[in-house]
C-alpha positions as a Python dict, from the first residue, in 0.01 Angstrom:
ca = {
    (1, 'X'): (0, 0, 0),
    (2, 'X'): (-56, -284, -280),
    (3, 'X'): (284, -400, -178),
    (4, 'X'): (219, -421, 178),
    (5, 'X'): (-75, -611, 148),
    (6, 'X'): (105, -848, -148),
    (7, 'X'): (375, -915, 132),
    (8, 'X'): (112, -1037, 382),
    (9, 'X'): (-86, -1267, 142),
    (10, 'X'): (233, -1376, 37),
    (11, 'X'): (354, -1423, 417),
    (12, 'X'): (21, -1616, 498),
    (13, 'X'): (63, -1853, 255),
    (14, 'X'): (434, -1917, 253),
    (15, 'X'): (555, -2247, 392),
    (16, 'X'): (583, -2260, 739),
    (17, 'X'): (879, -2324, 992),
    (18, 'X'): (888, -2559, 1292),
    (19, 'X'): (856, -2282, 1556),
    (20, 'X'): (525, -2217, 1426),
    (21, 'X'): (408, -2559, 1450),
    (22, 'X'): (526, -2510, 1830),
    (23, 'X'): (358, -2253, 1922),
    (24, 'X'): (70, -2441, 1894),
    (25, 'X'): (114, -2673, 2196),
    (26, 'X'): (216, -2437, 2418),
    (27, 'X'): (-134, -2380, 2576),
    (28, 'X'): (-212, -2784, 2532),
    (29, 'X'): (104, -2883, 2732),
    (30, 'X'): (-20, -2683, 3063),
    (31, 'X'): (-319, -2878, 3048),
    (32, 'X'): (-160, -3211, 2990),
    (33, 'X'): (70, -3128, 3265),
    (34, 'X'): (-200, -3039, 3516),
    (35, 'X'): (-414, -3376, 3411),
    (36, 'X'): (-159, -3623, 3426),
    (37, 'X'): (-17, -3498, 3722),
    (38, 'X'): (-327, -3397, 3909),
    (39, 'X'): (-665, -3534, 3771),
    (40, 'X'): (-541, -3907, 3742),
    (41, 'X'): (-703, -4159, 3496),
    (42, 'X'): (-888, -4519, 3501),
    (43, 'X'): (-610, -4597, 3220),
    (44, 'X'): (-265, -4685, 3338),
    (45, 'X'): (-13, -4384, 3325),
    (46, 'X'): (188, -4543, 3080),
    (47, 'X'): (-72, -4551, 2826),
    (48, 'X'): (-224, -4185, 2924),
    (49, 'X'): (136, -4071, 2842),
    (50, 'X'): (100, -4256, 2513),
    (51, 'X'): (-190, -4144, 2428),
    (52, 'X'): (-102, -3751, 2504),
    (53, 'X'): (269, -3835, 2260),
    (54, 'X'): (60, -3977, 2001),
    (55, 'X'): (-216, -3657, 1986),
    (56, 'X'): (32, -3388, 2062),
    (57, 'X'): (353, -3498, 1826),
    (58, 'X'): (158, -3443, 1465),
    (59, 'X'): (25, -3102, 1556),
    (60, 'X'): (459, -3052, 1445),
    (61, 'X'): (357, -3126, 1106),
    (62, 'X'): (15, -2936, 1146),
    (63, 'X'): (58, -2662, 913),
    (64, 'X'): (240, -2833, 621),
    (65, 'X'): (-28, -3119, 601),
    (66, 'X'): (-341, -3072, 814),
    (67, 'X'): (-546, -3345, 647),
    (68, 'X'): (-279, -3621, 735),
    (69, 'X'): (-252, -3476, 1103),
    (70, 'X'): (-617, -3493, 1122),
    (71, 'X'): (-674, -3823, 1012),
    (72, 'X'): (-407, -3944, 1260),
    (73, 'X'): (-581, -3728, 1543),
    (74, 'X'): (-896, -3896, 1472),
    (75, 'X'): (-786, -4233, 1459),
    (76, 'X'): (-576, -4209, 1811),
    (77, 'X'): (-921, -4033, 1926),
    (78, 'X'): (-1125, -4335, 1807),
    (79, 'X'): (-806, -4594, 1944),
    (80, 'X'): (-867, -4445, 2249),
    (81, 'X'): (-1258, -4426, 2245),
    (82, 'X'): (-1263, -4800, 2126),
    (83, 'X'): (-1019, -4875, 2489),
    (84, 'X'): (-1261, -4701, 2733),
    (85, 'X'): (-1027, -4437, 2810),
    (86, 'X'): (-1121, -4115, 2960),
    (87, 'X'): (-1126, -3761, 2770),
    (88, 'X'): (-824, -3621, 2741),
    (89, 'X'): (-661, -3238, 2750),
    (90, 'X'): (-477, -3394, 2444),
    (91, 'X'): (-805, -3477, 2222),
    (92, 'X'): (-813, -3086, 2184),
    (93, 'X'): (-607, -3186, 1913),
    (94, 'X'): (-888, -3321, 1679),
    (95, 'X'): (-1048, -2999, 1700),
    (96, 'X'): (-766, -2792, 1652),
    (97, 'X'): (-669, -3037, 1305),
    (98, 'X'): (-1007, -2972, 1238),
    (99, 'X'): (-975, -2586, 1246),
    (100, 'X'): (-672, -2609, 993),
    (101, 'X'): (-849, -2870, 769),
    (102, 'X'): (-1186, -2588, 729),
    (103, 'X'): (-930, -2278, 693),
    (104, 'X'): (-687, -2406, 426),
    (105, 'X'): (-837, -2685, 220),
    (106, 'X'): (-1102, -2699, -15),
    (107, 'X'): (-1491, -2735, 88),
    (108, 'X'): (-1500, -3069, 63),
    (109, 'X'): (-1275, -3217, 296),
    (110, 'X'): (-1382, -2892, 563),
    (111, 'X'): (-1674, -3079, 559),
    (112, 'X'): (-1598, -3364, 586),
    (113, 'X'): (-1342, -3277, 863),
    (114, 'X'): (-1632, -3170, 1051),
    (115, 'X'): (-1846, -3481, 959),
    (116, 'X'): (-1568, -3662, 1122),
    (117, 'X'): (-1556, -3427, 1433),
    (118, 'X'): (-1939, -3462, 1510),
    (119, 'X'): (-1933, -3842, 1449),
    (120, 'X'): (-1676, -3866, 1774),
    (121, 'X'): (-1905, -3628, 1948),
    (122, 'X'): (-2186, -3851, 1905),
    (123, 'X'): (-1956, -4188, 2022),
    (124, 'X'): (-1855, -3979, 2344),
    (125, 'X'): (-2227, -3906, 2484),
    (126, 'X'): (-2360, -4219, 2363),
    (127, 'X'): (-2406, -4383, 2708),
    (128, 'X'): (-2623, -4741, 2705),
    (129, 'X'): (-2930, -4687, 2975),
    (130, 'X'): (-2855, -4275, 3015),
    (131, 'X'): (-3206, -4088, 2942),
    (132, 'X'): (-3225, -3979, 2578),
    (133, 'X'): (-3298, -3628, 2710),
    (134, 'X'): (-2964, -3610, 2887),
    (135, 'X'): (-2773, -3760, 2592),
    (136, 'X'): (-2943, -3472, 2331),
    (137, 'X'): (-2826, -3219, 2580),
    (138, 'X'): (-2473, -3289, 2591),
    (139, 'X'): (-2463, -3373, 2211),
    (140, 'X'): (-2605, -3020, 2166),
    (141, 'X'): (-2356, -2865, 2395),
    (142, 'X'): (-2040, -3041, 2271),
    (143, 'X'): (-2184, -2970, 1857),
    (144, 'X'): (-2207, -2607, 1951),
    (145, 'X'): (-1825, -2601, 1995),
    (146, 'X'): (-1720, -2817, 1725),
    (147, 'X'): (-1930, -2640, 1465),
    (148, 'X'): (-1852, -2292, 1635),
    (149, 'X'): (-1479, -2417, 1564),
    (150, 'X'): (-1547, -2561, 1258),
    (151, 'X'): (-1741, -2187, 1133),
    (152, 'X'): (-1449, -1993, 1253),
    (153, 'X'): (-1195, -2194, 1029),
    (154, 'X'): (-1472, -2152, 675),
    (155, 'X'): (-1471, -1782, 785),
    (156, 'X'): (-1076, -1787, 788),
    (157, 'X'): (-1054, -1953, 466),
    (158, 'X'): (-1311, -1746, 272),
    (159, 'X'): (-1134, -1389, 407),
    (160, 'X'): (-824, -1513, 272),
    (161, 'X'): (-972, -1585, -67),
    (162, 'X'): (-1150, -1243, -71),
    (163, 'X'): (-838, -1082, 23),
    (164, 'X'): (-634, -1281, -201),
    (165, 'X'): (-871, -1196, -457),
    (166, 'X'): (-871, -824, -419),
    (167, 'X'): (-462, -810, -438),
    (168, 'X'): (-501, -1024, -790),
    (169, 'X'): (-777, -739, -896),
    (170, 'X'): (-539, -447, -750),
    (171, 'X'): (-228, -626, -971),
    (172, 'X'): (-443, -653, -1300),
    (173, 'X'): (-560, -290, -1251),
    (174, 'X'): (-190, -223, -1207),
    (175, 'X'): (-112, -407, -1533),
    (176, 'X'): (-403, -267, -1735),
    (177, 'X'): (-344, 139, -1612),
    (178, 'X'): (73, 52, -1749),
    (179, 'X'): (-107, -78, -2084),
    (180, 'X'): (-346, 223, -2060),
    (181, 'X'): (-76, 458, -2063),
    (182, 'X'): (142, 263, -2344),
    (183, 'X'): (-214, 275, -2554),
    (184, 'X'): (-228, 663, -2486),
    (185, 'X'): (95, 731, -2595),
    (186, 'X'): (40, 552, -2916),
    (187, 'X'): (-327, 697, -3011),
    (188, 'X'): (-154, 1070, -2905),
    (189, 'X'): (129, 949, -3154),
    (190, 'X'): (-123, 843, -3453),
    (191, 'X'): (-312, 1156, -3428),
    (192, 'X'): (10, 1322, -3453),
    (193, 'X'): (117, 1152, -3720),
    (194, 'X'): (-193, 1188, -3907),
    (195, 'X'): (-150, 1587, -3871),
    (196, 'X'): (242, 1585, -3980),
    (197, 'X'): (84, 1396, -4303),
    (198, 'X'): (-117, 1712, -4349),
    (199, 'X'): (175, 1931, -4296),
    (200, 'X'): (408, 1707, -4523),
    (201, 'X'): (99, 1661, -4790),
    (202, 'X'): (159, 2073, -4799),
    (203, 'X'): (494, 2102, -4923),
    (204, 'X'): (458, 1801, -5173),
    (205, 'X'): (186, 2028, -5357),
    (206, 'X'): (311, 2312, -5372),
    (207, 'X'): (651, 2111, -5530),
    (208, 'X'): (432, 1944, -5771),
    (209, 'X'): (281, 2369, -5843),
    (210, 'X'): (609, 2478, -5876),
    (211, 'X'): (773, 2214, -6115),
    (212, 'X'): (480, 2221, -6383),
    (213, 'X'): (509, 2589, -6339),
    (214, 'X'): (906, 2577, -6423),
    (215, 'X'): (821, 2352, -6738),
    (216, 'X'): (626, 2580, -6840),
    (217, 'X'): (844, 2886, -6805),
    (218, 'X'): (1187, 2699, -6872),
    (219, 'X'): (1168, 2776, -7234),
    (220, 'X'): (1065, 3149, -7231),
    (221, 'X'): (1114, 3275, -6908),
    (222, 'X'): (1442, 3092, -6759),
    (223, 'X'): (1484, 3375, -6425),
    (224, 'X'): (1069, 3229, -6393),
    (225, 'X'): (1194, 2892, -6433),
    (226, 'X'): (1501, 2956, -6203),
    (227, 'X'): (1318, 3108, -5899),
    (228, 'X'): (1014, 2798, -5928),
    (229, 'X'): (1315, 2553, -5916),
    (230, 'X'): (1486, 2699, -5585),
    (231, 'X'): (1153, 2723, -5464),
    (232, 'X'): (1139, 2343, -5466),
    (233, 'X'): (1421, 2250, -5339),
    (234, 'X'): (1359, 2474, -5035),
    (235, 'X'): (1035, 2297, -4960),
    (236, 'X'): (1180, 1964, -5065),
    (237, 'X'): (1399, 1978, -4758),
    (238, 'X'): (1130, 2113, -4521),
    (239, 'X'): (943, 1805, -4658),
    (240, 'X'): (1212, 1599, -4553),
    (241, 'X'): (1241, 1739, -4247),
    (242, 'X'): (930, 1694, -4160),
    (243, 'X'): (908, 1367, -4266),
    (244, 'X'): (1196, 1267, -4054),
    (245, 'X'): (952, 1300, -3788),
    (246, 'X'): (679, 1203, -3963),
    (247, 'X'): (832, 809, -3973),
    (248, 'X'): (916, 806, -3581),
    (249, 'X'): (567, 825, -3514),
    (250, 'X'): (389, 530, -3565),
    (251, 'X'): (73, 616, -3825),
    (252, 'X'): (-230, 447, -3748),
    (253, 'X'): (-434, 378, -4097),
    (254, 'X'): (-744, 350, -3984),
    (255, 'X'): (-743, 673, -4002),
    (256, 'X'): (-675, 744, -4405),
    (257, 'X'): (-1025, 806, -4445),
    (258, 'X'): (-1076, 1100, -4213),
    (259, 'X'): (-1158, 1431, -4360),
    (260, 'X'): (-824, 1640, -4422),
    (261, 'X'): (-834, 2000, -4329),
    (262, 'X'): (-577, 2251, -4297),
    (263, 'X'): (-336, 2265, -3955),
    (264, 'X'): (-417, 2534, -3730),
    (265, 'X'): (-76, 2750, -3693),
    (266, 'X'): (44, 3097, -3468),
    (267, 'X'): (-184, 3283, -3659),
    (268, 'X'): (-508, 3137, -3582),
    (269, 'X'): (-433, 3168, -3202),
    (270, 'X'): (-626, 3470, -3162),
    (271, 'X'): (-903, 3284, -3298),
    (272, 'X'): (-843, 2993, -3027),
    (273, 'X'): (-843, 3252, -2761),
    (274, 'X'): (-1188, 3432, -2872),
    (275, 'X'): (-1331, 3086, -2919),
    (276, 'X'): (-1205, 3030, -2565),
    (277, 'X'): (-1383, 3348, -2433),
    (278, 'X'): (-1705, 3293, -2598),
    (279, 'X'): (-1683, 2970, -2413),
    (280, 'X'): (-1697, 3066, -2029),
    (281, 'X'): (-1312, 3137, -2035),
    (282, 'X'): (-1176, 3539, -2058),
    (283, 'X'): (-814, 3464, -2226),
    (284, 'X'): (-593, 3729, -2306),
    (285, 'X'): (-326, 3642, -2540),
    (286, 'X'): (33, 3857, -2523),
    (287, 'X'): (340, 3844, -2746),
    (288, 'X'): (666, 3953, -2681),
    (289, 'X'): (966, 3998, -2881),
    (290, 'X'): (1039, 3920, -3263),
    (291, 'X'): (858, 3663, -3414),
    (292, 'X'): (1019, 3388, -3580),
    (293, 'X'): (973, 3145, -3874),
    (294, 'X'): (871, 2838, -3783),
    (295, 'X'): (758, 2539, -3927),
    (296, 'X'): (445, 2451, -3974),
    (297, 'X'): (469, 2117, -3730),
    (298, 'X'): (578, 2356, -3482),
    (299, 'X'): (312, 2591, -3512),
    (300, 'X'): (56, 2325, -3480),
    (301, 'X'): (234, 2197, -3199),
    (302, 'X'): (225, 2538, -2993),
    (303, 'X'): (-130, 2545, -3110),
    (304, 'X'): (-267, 2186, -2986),
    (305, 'X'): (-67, 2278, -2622),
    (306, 'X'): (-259, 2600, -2571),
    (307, 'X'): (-556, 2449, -2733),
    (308, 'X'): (-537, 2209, -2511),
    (309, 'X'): (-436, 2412, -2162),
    (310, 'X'): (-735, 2602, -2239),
    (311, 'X'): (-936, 2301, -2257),
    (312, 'X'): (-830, 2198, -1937),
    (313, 'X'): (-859, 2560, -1793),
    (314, 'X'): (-1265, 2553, -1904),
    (315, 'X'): (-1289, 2206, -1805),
    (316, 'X'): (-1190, 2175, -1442),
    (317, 'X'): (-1113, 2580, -1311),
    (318, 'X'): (-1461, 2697, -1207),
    (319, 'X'): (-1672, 2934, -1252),
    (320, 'X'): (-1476, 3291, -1297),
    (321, 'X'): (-1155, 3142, -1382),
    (322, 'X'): (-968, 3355, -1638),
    (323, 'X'): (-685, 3271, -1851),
    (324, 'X'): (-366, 3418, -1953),
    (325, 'X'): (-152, 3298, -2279),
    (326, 'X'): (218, 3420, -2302),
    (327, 'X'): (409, 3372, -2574),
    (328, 'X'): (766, 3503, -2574),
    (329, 'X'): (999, 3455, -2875),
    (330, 'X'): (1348, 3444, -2747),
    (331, 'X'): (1694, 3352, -2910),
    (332, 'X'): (1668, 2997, -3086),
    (333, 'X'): (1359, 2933, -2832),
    (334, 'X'): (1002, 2988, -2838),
    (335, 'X'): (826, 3013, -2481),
    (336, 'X'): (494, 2962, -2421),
    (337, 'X'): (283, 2993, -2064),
    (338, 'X'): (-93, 2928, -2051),
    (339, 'X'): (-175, 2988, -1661),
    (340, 'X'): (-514, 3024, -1477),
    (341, 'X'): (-665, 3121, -1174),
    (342, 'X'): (-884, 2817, -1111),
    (343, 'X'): (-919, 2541, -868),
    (344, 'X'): (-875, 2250, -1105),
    (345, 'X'): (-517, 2177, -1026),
    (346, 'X'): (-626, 1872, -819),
    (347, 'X'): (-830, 1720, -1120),
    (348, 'X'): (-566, 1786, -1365),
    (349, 'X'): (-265, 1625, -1159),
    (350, 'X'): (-482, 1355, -1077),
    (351, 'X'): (-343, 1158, -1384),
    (352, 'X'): (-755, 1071, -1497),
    (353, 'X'): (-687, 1212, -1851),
    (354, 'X'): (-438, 1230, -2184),
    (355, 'X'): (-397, 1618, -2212),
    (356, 'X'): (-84, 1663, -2055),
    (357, 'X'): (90, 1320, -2228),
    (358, 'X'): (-15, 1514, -2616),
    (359, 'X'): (136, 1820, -2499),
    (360, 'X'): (458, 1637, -2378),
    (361, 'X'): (423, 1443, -2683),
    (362, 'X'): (420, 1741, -2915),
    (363, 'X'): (701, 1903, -2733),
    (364, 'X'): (931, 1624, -2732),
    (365, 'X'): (896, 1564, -3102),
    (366, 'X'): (1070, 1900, -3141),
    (367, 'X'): (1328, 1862, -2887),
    (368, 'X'): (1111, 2061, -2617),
    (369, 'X'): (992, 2070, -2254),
    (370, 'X'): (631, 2070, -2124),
    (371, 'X'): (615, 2111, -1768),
    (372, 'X'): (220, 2158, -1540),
    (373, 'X'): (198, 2218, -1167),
    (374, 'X'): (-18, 2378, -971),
    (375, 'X'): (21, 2731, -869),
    (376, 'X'): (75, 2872, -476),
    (377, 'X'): (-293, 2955, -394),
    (378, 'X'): (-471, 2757, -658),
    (379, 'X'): (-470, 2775, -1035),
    (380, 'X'): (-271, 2616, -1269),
    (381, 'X'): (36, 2635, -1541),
    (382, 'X'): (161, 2526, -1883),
    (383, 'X'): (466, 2582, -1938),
    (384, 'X'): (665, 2477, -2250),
    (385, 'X'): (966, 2575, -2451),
    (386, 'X'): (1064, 2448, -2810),
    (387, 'X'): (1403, 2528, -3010),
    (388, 'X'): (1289, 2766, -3295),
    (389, 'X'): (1604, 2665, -3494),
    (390, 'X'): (1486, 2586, -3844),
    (391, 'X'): (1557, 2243, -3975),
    (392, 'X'): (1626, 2452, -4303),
    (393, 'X'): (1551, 2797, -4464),
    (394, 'X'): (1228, 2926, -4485),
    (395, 'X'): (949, 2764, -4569),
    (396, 'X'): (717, 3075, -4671),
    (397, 'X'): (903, 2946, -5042),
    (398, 'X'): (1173, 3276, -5090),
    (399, 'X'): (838, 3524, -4953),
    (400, 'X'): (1117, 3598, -4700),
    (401, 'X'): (1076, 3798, -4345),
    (402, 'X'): (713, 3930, -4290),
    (403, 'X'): (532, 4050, -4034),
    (404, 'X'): (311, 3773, -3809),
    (405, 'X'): (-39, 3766, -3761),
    (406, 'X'): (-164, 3619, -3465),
    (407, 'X'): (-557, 3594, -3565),
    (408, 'X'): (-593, 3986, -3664),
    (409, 'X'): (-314, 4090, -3411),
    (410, 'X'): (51, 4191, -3579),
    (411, 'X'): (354, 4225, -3391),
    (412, 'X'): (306, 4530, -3187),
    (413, 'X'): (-63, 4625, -3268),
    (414, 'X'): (-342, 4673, -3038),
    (415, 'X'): (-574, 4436, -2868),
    (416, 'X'): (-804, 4277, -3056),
    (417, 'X'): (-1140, 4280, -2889),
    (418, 'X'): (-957, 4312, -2550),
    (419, 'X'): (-863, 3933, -2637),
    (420, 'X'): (-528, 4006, -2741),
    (421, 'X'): (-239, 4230, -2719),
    (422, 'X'): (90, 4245, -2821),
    (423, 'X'): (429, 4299, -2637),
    (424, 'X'): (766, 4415, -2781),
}
């Protein structure tokens, strides 16, 4: 639509051909036609044929210079005014100059344009010896049609400006919703980064832990000392892994003085659901298969994405909406599907708010997918998938395979407060 209109303005104000110019003597020419051949004049034909060439030929040249083709209107109309000639068909010609002068050039010469117009208004009805009454009568009815002529070409120019205008406001909300969404992106990123820090500010401690521990023990206890060592080089590579991410994303430092609390993970997602339900929002939270180890930026990024689903769930679904959170562990792949049975698809696809770009975000990171759409008969889905491919072994430090707790659920226990429930 923006384009459209763009096209017009642009289409309006272009520079205009000769067979526009034209068109506008074709309905003078009839009435030249009809005068010179019919009406006659005191003024010998020769010069009424002049006098028609030299009003009709600059409306050719009308639309590239109006204020020249005025002028020379005017100054034929006066020529001819000053000679005793009759009105002519052709003196139309002032009036349409006139027109062209009030739509496309600044206020000051409309006016004066029309100054010009009403000043050769008052030489035609000035008659010596007619009664004064007579002569304000027929300067009132010629003024109505000059400034009725001279309104309609103000009104022209000022819907052109407000139109023009509203295309340049249309563009620079174009401009500033691209920047918007570059912005976005970036603040999602910082926040990001600033929880990665948290993740990465993990593994360095418990290195530091495990190195005084091994200087300790290196003397006395060397199988002590032995397992403390292997222990840090497994979470010095998860802290490189994670920092591989960590310096993609770009860290905003404003931040630095924020409060740092521990990263909510796979197990506190029972807690996310309750919180959820105490909230307006019955969730039920189901697991299938075998969980996996993953790392702790990939726990916190399942957690933000249902955090956030849920969020939008509460926020636009309407009353009685209900929840469902699925999360299926799979070969090398971790699925997760947050649906609902609301009616705030139409707000959330609506592209008013940054929910769905952190959850891409946070996906993407990873190597994952986020995908949200409405549902056939109203409600909405979440839907992402993330490799669960370790970047290296273990970071639970050598604890080795254990069972998962998803906020007081294990792998195939009950329901928890008919919140959650587990699926093999």
């Amino acid at each position: 639509m923006l384009a459209r209109i763009r096209a017009r303005v642009h289409a309006s104000t272009a520079r205009p051909s000769v067979s526009k110019d034209v068109i506008l003597l074709a309905p003078l020419l009839p009435l030249c036609v009809i005068q010179v051949a019919y009406a006659g004049s005191s003024a010998p034909l020769w010069a009424v044929l002049a006098l028609h060439a030299a009003l009709l030929a600059p409306l050719l040249r009308l639309r590239r210079d109006p204020l020249a083709v005025f002028a020379v209107t005017a100054a034929v109309s006066f020529a001819q005014w000053a000679a005793g000639i009759d009105l002519l068909a052709a003196n139309l010609s002032v009036l349409i100059a006139m027109y062209r002068v009030a739509a496309w050039r600044r206020l000051p010469w409309a006016v004066a344009a029309g100054a010009v117009a009403e000043l050769g208004v008052l030489l035609l009805v000035a008659r010596p010896g007619a009664p004064l009454g007579v002569l304000v009568k027929e300067y009132a009815a010629f003024s109505v049609f000059v400034v009725a002529i001279w309104i309609a070409g103000i009104h022209a120019a000022t819907r052109r400006q407000y139109v023009a205008s509203l295309v340049e406001r249309a563009e620079q909300a174009e401009r500033e919703r691209g920047q918007q969404a570059v912005i976005t992106a970036a603040a999602e990123r910082t926040r990001i980064a600033r929880e990665l820090h948290d993740v990465v500010a993990h593994h360095v401690s418990v290195i530091v832990l495990h190195a005084e521990g091994a200087g300790y023990a290196v003397a006395s206890e060397p199988a002590l000392a032995q397992d403390a060592l292997a222990t840090i080089a497994t979470t010095g590579r998860q802290a490189l892994a994670e920092m591989r991410r960590l310096v993609s994303v770009l860290r905003d430092e404003s931040g630095a003085g924020e409060p740092r609390t521990p990263q909510p993970g796979l197990s506190r997602l029972g807690e996310l659901v309750e919180r959820s339900r105490a909230s307006g929002l019955p969730a039920v939270l189901t697991v299938h298969g075998t969980p996996q180890d993953l790392s702790q930026g990939q726990e916190l990024a399942v957690y933000r994405i249902v955090q956030e689903a849920l969020t939008n769930a509460l926020k636009h679904g309407g009353p009685g909406t209900r929840a469902q959170v699925e999360l299926r562990f799979g070969p090398g792949e971790v699925a997760l599907d947050v649906t609902d049975d609301g009616r705030g698809a139409a707000t959330l696809t609506t592209g008013s708010g940054h929910g769905l770009t952190g959850m891409r975000e946070r996906a993407a990171m990873y190597g994952g997918t986020v995908e949200a759409a409405p549902l056939p008969g109203g409600g909405f889905r979440v839907s992402a998938r993330l490799p669960a491919a370790r970047d290296d072994v273990s970071e639970r430090g050598g604890e080795g395979a254990r069972a998962r707790d998803f906020g007081g659920v294990r792998e195939g226990a009950g329901p928890l407060s008919g919140v959650c429930e587990a699926a093999s």
